[in-house]
Amino acid sequence: MPEANLTVLDHPLVEANLARLRDKRTGPGDFRDAMAAIASLLTTEATRHIATKPVEIDTPVSPATVQKLPGPVIAVPILRAGQGLLEGVLRIVPDVRVGHIGMARDETTLKPTIYMQKLPPLELAARPVLLLDPMLATGGSAIGAARLLREAGATDIKLLCAVASPVGLRNMSAADPGMEVYAAAVDERLDERGFILPGLGDAGDRLYGTD
Ligand code: PRP
């Protein structure tokens, strides 16, 4: 992936929360909390480009000019694990709209299939879209979701992930050269089961205690 399209967040709070995610002793409650914190930090960077608009309001003591978002940001978690990142987006983005894309990766072929989709009825072309998936392994799930969003008209899409693999980044860049990726870390490689190494295990299972 060309460097211009990848931002790896260099921040002590990202590192400290990533440490919680990687540790196999971290239970679902703490895992969800750390994932949400990382999502908020990634979201801060991935929304920096949005131009605010001035609005006149009254504070309890005086009129004031404040800055607001020009329209709703759309967050699209890839189910299930993307829900873990959504929590941190909802905490800091006012009036966010949420679309859902359900994708499951076949454990043998590693190919993803879409099992549900529900996008907000907004003009996608005009809105910033945050695509949420904690793991970019082969990239198949995020590439499939990005294709679906492009077909629906989205032009400004940023992919937020906790951990990305080099091959996943390469595949994403080849499939969707306009995609910008924000990650907390780029790990070494994939194992034979398609798990990221050293990674953090199966994010969906660890978020929801289903392993
Ligand atoms: C995992 C993970 C990503 C995907 C990454 O999801 O949460 O969505 O695999 O792999 P890829 O880059 O090779 O496509 P999984 O299919 O296990 O579903 P889950 O989120 O419901 O656990």
PDB file of N, CA and C in Angstrom, residues 78 103 131 136 138-148 168 171-173 175-176:
ATOM      1  N   ILE A  78     -18.459  -3.585  10.112  1.00  0.00           N
ATOM      2  CA  ILE A  78     -18.622  -4.914   9.507  1.00  0.00           C
ATOM      3  C   ILE A  78     -18.880  -5.871  10.670  1.00  0.00           C
ATOM      4  N   MET A 103     -20.748  -9.671   7.479  1.00  0.00           N
ATOM      5  CA  MET A 103     -19.879 -10.520   6.646  1.00  0.00           C
ATOM      6  C   MET A 103     -19.294 -11.615   7.512  1.00  0.00           C
ATOM      7  N   LEU A 131     -15.549   3.125   7.658  1.00  0.00           N
ATOM      8  CA  LEU A 131     -15.769   1.677   7.580  1.00  0.00           C
ATOM      9  C   LEU A 131     -14.972   1.039   8.722  1.00  0.00           C
ATOM     10  N   LEU A 136      -7.726  -6.385   9.641  1.00  0.00           N
ATOM     11  CA  LEU A 136      -7.563  -6.471   8.190  1.00  0.00           C
ATOM     12  C   LEU A 136      -6.585  -7.617   7.962  1.00  0.00           C
ATOM     13  N   THR A 138      -6.734 -11.032   5.405  1.00  0.00           N
ATOM     14  CA  THR A 138      -6.523 -11.106   3.945  1.00  0.00           C
ATOM     15  C   THR A 138      -7.052  -9.838   3.286  1.00  0.00           C
ATOM     16  N   GLY A 139      -7.945  -9.139   3.993  1.00  0.00           N
ATOM     17  CA  GLY A 139      -8.577  -7.939   3.439  1.00  0.00           C
ATOM     18  C   GLY A 139      -9.888  -8.230   2.737  1.00  0.00           C
ATOM     19  N   GLY A 140     -10.222  -9.522   2.585  1.00  0.00           N
ATOM     20  CA  GLY A 140     -11.417  -9.892   1.820  1.00  0.00           C
ATOM     21  C   GLY A 140     -12.699  -9.243   2.342  1.00  0.00           C
ATOM     22  N   SER A 141     -12.881  -9.232   3.659  1.00  0.00           N
ATOM     23  CA  SER A 141     -14.112  -8.679   4.234  1.00  0.00           C
ATOM     24  C   SER A 141     -14.196  -7.175   3.978  1.00  0.00           C
ATOM     25  N   ALA A 142     -13.123  -6.452   4.268  1.00  0.00           N
ATOM     26  CA  ALA A 142     -13.140  -4.994   4.086  1.00  0.00           C
ATOM     27  C   ALA A 142     -13.258  -4.636   2.604  1.00  0.00           C
ATOM     28  N   ILE A 143     -12.616  -5.413   1.735  1.00  0.00           N
ATOM     29  CA  ILE A 143     -12.697  -5.132   0.290  1.00  0.00           C
ATOM     30  C   ILE A 143     -14.137  -5.331  -0.194  1.00  0.00           C
ATOM     31  N   GLY A 144     -14.781  -6.412   0.268  1.00  0.00           N
ATOM     32  CA  GLY A 144     -16.172  -6.666  -0.112  1.00  0.00           C
ATOM     33  C   GLY A 144     -17.100  -5.560   0.379  1.00  0.00           C
ATOM     34  N   ALA A 145     -16.889  -5.107   1.611  1.00  0.00           N
ATOM     35  CA  ALA A 145     -17.723  -4.042   2.173  1.00  0.00           C
ATOM     36  C   ALA A 145     -17.468  -2.722   1.441  1.00  0.00           C
ATOM     37  N   ALA A 146     -16.208  -2.457   1.108  1.00  0.00           N
ATOM     38  CA  ALA A 146     -15.878  -1.209   0.398  1.00  0.00           C
ATOM     39  C   ALA A 146     -16.536  -1.196  -0.980  1.00  0.00           C
ATOM     40  N   ARG A 147     -16.527  -2.344  -1.640  1.00  0.00           N
ATOM     41  CA  ARG A 147     -17.150  -2.439  -2.966  1.00  0.00           C
ATOM     42  C   ARG A 147     -18.635  -2.100  -2.860  1.00  0.00           C
ATOM     43  N   LEU A 148     -19.266  -2.677  -1.846  1.00  0.00           N
ATOM     44  CA  LEU A 148     -20.695  -2.431  -1.636  1.00  0.00           C
ATOM     45  C   LEU A 148     -20.973  -0.942  -1.402  1.00  0.00           C
ATOM     46  N   GLY A 168      -2.979  -7.826   3.708  1.00  0.00           N
ATOM     47  CA  GLY A 168      -4.310  -7.209   3.687  1.00  0.00           C
ATOM     48  C   GLY A 168      -4.244  -5.789   3.144  1.00  0.00           C
ATOM     49  N   ASN A 171      -3.640  -6.014  -0.623  1.00  0.00           N
ATOM     50  CA  ASN A 171      -4.855  -6.420  -1.341  1.00  0.00           C
ATOM     51  C   ASN A 171      -5.861  -5.268  -1.397  1.00  0.00           C
ATOM     52  N   MET A 172      -5.991  -4.554  -0.288  1.00  0.00           N
ATOM     53  CA  MET A 172      -6.930  -3.426  -0.265  1.00  0.00           C
ATOM     54  C   MET A 172      -6.500  -2.349  -1.255  1.00  0.00           C
ATOM     55  N   SER A 173      -5.217  -2.051  -1.259  1.00  0.00           N
ATOM     56  CA  SER A 173      -4.700  -1.014  -2.148  1.00  0.00           C
ATOM     57  C   SER A 173      -4.932  -1.381  -3.611  1.00  0.00           C
ATOM     58  N   ALA A 175      -7.317  -3.453  -4.757  1.00  0.00           N
ATOM     59  CA  ALA A 175      -8.754  -3.525  -5.053  1.00  0.00           C
ATOM     60  C   ALA A 175      -9.407  -2.149  -5.039  1.00  0.00           C
ATOM     61  N   ASP A 176      -8.930  -1.257  -4.168  1.00  0.00           N
ATOM     62  CA  ASP A 176      -9.579   0.050  -3.986  1.00  0.00           C
ATOM     63  C   ASP A 176      -8.492   1.090  -3.707  1.00  0.00           C
TER      64      ASP A 176
END
